[in-house]
Tab-separated table of N, CA and C in Angstrom:
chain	number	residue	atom	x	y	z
A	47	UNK	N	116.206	123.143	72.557
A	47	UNK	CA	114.943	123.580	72.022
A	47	UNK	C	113.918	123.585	73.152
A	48	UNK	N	113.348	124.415	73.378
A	48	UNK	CA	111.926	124.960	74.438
A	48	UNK	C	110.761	123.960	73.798
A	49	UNK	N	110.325	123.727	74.801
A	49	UNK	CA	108.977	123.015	74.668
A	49	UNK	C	107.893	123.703	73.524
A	50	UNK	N	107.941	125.175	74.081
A	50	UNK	CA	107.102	126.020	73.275
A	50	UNK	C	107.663	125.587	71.806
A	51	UNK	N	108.513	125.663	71.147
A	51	UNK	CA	109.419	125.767	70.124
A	51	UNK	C	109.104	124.362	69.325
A	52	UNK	N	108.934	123.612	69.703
A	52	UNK	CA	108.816	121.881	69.426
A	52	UNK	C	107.567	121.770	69.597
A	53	UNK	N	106.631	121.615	67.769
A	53	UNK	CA	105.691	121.530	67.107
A	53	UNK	C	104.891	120.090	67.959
A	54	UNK	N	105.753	118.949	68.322
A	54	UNK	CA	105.181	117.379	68.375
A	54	UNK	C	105.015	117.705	70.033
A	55	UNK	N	105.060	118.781	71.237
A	55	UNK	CA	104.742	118.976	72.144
A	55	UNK	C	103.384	119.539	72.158
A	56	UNK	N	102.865	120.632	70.893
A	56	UNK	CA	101.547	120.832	70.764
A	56	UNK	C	100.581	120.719	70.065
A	57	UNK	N	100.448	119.271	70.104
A	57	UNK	CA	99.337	119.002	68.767
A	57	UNK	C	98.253	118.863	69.387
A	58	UNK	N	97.066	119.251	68.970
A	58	UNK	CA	95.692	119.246	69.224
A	58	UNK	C	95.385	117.894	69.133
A	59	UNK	N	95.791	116.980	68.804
A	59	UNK	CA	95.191	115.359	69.260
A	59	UNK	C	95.931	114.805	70.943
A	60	UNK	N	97.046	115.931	71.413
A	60	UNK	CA	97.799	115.615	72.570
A	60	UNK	C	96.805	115.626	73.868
A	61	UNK	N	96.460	115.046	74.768
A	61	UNK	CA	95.488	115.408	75.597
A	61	UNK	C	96.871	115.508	76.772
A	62	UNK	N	96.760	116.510	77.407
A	62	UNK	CA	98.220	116.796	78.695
A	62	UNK	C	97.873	115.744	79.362
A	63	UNK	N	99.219	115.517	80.358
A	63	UNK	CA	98.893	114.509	81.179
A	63	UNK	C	98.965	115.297	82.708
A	64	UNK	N	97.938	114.942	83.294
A	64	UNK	CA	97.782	115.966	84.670
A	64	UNK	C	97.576	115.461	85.598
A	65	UNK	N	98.808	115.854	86.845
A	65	UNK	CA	98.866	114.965	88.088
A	65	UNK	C	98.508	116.193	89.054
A	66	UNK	N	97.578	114.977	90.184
A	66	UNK	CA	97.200	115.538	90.987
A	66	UNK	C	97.700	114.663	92.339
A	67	UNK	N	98.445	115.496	93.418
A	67	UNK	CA	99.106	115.207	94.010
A	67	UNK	C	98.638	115.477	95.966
A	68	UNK	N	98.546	114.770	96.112
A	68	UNK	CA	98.010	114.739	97.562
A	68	UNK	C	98.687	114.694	99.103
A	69	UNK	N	98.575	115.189	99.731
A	69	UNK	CA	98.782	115.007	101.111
A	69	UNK	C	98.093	115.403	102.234
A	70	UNK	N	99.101	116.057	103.422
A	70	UNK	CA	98.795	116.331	104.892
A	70	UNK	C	98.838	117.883	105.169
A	71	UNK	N	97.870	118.565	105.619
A	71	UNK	CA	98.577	120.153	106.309
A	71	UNK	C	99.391	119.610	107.812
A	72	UNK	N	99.723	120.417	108.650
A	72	UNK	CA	100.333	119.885	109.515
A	72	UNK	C	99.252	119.424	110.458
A	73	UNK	N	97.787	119.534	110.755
A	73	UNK	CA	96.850	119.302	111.567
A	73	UNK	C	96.609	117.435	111.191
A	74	UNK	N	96.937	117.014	110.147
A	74	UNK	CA	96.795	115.647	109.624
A	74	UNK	C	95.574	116.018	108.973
A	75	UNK	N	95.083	116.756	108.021
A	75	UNK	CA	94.379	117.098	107.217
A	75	UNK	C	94.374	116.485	105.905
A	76	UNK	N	93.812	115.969	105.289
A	76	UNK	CA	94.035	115.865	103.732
A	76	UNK	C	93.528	116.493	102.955
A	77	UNK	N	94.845	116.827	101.709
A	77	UNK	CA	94.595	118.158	100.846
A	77	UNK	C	95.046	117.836	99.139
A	78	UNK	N	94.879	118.667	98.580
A	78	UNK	CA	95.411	118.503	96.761
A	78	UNK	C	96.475	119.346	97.424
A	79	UNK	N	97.815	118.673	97.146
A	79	UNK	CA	98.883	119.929	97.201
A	79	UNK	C	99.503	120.188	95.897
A	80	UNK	N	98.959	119.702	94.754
A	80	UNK	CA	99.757	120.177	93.240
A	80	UNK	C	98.261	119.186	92.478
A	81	UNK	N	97.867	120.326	92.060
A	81	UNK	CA	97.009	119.691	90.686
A	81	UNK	C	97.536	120.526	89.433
A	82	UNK	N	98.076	120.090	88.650
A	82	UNK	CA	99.086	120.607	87.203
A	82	UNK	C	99.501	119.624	86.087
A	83	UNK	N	99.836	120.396	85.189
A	83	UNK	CA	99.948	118.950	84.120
A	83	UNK	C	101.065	119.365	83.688
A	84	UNK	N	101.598	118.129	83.356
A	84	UNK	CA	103.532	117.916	83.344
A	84	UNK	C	103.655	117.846	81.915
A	85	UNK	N	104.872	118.772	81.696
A	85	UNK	CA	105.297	118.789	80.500
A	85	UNK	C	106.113	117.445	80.146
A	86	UNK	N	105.698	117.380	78.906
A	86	UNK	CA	106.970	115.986	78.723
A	86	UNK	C	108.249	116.872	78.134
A	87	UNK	N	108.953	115.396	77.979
A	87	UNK	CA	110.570	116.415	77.131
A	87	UNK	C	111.122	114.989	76.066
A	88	UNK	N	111.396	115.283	75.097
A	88	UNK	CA	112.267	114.616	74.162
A	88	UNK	C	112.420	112.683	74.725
A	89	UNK	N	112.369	111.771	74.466
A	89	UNK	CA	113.161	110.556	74.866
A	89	UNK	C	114.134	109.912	73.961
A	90	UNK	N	115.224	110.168	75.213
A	90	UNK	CA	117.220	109.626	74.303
A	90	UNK	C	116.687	109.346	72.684
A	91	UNK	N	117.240	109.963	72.028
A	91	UNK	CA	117.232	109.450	70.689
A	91	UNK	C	116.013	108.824	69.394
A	92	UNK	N	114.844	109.740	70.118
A	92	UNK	CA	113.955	109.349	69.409
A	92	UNK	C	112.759	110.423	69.597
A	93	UNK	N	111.708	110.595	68.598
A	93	UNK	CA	110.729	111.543	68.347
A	93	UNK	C	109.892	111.557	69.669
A	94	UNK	N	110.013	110.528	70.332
A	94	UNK	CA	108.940	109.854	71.654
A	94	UNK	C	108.794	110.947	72.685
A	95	UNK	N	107.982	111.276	73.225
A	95	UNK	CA	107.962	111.915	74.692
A	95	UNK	C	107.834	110.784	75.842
A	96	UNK	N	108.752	111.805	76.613
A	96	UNK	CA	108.131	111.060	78.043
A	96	UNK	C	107.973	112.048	79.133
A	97	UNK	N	107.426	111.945	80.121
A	97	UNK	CA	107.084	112.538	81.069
A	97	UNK	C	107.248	111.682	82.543
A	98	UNK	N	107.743	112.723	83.839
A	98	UNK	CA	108.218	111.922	84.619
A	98	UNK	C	106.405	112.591	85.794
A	99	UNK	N	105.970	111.526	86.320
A	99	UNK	CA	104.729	111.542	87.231
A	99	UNK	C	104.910	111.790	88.584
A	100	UNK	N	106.173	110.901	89.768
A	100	UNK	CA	106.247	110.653	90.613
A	100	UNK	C	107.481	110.097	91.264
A	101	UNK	N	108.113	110.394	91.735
A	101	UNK	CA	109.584	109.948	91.563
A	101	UNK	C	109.638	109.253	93.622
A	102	UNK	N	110.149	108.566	94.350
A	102	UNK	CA	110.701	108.115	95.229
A	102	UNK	C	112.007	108.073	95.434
A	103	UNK	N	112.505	108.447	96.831
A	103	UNK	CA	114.104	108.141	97.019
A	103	UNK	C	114.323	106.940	97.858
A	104	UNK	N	113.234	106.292	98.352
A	104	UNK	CA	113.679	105.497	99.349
A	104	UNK	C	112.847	104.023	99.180
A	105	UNK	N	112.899	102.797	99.699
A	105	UNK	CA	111.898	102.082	98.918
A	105	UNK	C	110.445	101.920	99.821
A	106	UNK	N	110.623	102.582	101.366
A	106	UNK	CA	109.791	102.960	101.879
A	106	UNK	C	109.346	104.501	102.155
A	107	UNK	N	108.985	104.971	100.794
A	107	UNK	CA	108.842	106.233	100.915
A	107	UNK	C	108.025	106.969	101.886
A	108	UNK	N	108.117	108.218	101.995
A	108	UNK	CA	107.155	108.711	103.460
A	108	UNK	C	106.157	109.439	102.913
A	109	UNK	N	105.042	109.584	103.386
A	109	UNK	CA	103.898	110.213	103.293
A	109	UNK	C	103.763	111.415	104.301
A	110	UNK	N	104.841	112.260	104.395
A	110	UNK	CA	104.911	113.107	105.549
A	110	UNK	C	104.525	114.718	104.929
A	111	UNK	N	104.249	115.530	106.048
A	111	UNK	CA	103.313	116.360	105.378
A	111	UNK	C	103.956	117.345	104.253
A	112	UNK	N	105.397	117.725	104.838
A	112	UNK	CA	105.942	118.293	103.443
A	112	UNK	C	106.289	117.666	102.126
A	113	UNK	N	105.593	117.881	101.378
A	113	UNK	CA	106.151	117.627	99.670
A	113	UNK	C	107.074	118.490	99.188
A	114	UNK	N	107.826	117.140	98.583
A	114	UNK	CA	109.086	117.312	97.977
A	114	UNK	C	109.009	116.545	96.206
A	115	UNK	N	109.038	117.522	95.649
A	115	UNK	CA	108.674	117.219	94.440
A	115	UNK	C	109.991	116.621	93.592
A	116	UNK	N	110.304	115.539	94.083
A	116	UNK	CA	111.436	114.101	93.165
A	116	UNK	C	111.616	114.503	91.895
A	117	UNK	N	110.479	114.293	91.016
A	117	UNK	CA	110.652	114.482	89.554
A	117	UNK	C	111.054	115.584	89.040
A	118	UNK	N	111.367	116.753	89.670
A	118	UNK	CA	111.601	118.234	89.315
A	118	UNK	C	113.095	118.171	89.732
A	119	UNK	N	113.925	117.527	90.587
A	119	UNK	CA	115.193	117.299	91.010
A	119	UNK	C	115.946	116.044	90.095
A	120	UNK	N	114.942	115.526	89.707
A	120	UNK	CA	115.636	114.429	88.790
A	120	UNK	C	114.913	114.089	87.044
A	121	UNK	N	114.836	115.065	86.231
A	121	UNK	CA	114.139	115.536	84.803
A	121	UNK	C	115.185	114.409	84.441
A	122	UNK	N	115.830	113.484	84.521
A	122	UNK	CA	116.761	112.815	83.195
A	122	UNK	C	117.072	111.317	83.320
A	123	UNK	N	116.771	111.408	84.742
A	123	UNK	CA	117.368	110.417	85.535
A	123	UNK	C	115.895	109.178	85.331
A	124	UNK	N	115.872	108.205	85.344
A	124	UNK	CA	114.794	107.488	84.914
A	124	UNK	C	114.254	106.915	86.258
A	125	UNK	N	115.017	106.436	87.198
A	125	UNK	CA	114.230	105.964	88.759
A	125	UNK	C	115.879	106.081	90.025
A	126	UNK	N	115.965	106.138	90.852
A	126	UNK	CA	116.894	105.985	91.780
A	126	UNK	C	117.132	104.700	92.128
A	127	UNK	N	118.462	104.793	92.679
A	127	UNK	CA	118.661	103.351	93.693
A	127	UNK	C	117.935	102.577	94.362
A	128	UNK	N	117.175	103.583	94.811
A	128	UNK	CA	116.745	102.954	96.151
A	128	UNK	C	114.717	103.095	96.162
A	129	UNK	N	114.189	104.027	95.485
A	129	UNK	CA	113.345	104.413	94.923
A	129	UNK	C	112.075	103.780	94.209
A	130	UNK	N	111.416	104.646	93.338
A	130	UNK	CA	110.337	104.163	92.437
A	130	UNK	C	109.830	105.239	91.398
A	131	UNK	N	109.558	104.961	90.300
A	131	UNK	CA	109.295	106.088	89.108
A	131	UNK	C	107.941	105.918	88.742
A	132	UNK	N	107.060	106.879	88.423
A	132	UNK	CA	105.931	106.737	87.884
A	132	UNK	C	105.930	107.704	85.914
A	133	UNK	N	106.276	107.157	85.455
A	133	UNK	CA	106.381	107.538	84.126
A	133	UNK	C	105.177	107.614	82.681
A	134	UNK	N	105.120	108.397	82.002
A	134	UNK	CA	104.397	108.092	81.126
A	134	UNK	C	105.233	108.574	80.060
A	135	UNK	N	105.316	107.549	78.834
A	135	UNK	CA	105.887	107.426	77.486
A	135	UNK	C	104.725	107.796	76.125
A	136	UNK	N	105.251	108.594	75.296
A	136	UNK	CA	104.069	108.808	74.124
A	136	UNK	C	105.416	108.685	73.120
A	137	UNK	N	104.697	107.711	71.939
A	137	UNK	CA	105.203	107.617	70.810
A	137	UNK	C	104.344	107.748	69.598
A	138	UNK	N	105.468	108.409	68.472
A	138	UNK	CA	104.251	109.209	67.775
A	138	UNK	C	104.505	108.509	66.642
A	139	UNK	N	103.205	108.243	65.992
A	139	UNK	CA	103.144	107.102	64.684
A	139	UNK	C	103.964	107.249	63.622
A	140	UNK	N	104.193	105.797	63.572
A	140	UNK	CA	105.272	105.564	62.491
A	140	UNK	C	106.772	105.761	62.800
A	141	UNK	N	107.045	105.648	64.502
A	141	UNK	CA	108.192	105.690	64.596
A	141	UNK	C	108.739	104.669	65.846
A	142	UNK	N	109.857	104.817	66.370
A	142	UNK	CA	109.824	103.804	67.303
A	142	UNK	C	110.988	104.154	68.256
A	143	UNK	N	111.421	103.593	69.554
A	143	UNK	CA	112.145	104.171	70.424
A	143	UNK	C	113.773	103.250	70.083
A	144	UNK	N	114.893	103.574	70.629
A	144	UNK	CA	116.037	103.208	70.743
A	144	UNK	C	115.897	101.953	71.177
A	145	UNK	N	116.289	101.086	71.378
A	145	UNK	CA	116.475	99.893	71.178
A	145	UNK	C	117.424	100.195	72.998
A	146	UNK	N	116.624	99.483	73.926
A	146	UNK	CA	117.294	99.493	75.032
A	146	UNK	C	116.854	98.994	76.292
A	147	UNK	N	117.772	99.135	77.282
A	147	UNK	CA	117.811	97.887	78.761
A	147	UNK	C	118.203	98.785	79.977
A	148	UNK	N	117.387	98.964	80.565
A	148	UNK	CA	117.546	99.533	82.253
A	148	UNK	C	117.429	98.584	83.429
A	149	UNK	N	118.219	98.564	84.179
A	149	UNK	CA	118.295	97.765	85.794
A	149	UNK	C	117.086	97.993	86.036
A	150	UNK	N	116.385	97.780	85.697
A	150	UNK	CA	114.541	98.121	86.121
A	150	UNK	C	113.463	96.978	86.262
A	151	UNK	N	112.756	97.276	86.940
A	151	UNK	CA	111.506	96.308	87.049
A	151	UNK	C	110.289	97.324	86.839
A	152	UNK	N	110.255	97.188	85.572
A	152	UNK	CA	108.753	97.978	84.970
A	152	UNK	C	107.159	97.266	85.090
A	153	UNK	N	106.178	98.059	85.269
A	153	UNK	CA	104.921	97.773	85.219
A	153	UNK	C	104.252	98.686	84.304
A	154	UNK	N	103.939	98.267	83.003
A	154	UNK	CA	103.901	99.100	81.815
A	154	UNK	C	102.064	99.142	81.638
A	155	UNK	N	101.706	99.874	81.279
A	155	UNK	CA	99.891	100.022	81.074
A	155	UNK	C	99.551	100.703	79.974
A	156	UNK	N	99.347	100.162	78.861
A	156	UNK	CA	98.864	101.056	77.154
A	156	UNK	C	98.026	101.350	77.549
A	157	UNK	N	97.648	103.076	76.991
A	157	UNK	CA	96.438	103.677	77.470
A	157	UNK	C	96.089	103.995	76.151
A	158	UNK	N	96.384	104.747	75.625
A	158	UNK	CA	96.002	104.754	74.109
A	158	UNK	C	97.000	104.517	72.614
A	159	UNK	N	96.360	103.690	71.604
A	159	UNK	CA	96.936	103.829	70.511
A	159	UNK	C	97.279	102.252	70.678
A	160	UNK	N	98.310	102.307	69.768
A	160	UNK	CA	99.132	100.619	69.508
A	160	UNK	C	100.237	100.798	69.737
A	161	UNK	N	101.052	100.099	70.385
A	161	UNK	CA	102.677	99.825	70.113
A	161	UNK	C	103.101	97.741	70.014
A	162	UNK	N	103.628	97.992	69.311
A	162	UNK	CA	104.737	96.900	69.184
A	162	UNK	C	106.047	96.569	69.915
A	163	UNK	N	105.833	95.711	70.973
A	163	UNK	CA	106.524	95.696	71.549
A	163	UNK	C	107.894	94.620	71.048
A	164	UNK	N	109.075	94.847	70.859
A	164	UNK	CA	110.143	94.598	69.978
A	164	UNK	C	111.442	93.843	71.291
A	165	UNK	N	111.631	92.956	71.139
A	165	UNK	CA	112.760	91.942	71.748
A	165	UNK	C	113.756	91.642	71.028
A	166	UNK	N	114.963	91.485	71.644
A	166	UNK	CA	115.748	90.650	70.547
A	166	UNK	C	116.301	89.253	69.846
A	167	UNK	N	114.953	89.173	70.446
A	167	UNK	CA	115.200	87.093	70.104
A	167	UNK	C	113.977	87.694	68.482
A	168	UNK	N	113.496	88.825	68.098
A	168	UNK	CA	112.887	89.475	67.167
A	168	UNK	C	111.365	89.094	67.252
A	169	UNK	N	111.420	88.806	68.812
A	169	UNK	CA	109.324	89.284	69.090
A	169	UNK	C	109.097	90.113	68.808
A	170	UNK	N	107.731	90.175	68.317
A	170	UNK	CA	107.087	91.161	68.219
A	170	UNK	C	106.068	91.308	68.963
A	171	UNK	N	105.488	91.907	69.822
A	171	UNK	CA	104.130	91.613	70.570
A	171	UNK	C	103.211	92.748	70.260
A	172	UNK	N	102.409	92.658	69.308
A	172	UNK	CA	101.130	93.649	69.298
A	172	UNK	C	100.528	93.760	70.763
A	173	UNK	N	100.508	95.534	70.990
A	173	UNK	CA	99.732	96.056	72.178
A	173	UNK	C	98.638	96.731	71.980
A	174	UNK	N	97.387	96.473	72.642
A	174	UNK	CA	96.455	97.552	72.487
A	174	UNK	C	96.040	97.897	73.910
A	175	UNK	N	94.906	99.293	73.852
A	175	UNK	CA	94.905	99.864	75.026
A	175	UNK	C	93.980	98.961	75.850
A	176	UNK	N	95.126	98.754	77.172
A	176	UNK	CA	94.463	98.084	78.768
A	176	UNK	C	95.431	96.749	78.407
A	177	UNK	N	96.439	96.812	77.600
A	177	UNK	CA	97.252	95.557	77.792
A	177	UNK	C	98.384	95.965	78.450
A	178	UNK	N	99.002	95.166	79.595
A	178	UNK	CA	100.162	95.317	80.545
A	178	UNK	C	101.281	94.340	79.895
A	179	UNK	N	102.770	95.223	80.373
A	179	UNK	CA	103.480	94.520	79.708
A	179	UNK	C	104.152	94.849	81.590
A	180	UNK	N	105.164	93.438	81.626
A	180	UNK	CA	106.134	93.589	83.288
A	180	UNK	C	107.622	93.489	82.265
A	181	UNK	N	108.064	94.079	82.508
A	181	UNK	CA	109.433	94.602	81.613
A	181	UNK	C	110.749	94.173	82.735
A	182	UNK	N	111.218	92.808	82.579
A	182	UNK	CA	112.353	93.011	83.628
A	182	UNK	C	113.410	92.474	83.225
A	183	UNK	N	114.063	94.226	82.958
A	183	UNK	CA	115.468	93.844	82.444
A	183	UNK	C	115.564	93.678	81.353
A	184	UNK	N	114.711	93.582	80.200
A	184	UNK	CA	115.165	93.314	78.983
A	184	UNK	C	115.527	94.003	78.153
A	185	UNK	N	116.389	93.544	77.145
A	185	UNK	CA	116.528	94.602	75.997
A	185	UNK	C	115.465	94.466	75.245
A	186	UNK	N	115.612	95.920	74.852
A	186	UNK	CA	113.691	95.822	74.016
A	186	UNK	C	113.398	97.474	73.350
A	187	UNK	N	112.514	97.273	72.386
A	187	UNK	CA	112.490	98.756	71.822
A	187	UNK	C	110.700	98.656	71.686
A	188	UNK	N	110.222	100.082	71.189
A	188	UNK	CA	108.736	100.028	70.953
A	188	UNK	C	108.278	100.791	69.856
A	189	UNK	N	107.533	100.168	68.987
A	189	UNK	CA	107.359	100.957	67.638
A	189	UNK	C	106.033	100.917	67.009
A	190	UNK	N	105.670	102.130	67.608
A	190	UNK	CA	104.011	102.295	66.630
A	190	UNK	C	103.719	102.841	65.342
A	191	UNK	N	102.751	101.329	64.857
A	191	UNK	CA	102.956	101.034	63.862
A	191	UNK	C	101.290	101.217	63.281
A	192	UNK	N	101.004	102.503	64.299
A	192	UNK	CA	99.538	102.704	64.276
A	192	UNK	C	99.402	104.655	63.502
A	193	UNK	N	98.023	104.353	63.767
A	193	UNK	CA	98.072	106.272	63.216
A	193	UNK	C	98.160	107.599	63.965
A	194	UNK	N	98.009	106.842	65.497
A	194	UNK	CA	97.857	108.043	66.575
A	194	UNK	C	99.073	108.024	67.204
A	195	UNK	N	99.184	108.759	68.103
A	195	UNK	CA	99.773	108.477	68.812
A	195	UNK	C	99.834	107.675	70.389
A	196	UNK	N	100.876	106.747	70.775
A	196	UNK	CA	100.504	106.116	71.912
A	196	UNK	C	100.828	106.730	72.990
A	197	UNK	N	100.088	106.296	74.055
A	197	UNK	CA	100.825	106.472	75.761
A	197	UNK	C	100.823	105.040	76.392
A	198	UNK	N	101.905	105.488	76.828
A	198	UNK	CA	102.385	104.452	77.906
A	198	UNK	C	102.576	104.872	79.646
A	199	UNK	N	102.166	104.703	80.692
A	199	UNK	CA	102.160	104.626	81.649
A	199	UNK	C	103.012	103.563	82.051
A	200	UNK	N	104.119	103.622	82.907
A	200	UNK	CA	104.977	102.643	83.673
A	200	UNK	C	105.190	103.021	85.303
A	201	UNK	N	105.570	102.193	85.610
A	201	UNK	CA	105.973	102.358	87.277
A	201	UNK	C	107.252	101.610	87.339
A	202	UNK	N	108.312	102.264	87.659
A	202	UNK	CA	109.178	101.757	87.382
A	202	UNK	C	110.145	101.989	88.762
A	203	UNK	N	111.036	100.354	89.177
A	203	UNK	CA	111.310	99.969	90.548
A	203	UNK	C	112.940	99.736	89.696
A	204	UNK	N	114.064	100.022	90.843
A	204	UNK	CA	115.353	99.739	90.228
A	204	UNK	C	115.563	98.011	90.926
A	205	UNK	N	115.681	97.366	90.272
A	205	UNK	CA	116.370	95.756	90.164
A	205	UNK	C	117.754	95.390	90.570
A	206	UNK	N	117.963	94.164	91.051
A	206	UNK	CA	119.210	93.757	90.732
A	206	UNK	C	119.802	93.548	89.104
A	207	UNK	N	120.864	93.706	88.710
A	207	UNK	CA	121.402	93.139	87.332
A	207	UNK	C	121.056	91.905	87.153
A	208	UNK	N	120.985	91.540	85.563
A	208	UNK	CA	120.117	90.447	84.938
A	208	UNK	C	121.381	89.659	85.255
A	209	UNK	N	121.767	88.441	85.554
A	209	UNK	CA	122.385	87.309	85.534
A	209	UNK	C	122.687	86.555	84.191
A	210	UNK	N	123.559	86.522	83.661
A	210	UNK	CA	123.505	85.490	82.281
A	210	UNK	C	124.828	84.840	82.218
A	211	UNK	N	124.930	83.412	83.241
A	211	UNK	CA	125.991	83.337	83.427
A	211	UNK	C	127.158	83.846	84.443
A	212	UNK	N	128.383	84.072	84.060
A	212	UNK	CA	128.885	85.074	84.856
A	212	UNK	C	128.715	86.488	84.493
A	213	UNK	N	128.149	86.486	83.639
A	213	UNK	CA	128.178	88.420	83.534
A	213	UNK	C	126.339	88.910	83.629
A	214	UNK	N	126.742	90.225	83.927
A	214	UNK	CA	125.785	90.832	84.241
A	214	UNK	C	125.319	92.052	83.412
A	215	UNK	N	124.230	92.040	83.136
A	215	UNK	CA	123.364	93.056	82.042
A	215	UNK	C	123.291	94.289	82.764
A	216	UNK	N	123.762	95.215	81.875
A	216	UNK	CA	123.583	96.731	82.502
A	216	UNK	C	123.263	97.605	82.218
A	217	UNK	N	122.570	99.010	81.884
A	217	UNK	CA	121.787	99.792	81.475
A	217	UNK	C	122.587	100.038	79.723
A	218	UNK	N	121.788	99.805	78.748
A	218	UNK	CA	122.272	99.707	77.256
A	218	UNK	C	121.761	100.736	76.472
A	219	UNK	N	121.644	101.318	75.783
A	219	UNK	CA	120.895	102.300	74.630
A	219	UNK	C	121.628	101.896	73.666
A	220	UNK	N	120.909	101.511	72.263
A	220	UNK	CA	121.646	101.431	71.507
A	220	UNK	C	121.230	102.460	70.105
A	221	UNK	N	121.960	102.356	69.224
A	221	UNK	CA	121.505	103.345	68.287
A	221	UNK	C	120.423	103.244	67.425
């Protein structure tokens, strides 16, 4: 299904999310080299959008004058090996995301709306906007339980596997 085609991509309460992207001409100049606003697309198994902001391949990424646009080479992929993700999540009221765990070290930022943030020891953590959540490694789902819809902003770094014992936690989705 096309973006155009999918009603919950254009609702008039949606405000786009629009990145503006910076660098070098070759003189060492600084310039806007992409001001545009990113479509989101579907998230695994649920009504949610997400949208990818900023993507890294390396963990010292370069600031060199050609841009190479990461997130357009990797639409599915959530952060790299070696890398860093800049993400934004929207969930639309009255529903909630898959229940799940990424090798990740998240830095999460509610910008608008409420979510409930869901664990499986069966926390619940009410979120409102300008509350940070650091997400590492856990299994966990999010469910707004509000009237708007939310955004979520994350930055997201790939981790070592969670330790529990001898075994090790590894990327989960569940149904």
């Amino acid at each position: 299904m096309s973006i155009a085609e999918n009603a919950i991509f254009d609702r008039p309460d949606r405000t786009p999310v629009r990145r503006v992207v910076t660098g070098h001409t070759p003189e060492g100049k600084a310039v806007v080299l992409e001001d545009a606003q990113i479509e989101p697309r579907p998230f695994k198994g649920s009504p949610s959008l997400f949208s990818g902001i900023f993507w890294t391949d390396t963990a010292r990424p370069d600031n060199d004058v050609q841009f190479r646009d990461l997130v357009k080479e990797h639409p599915q992929e959530l952060v790299g090996a070696d890398g860093s993700a800049f993400r934004v999540g929207e969930v639309p009221p009255g529903s909630r995301t898959r229940f799940h765990r990424t090798v990740t070290l998240d830095y999460c930022i509610l910008m608008h709306g409420t979510l409930t943030l869901l664990l499986d020891d069966d926390k619940r953590v009410v979120l409102k906007p300008g509350d940070v959540v650091i997400q590492r490694g856990t299994i966990h789902g999010w469910i707004n339980e509000g009237t708007e819809w939310a955004r979520m902003y994350a930055i997201v770094f790939p981790s070592q596997k969670v330790k529990v014992g001898l075994k090790e936690l590894d990327t989960e989705f569940r149904a």
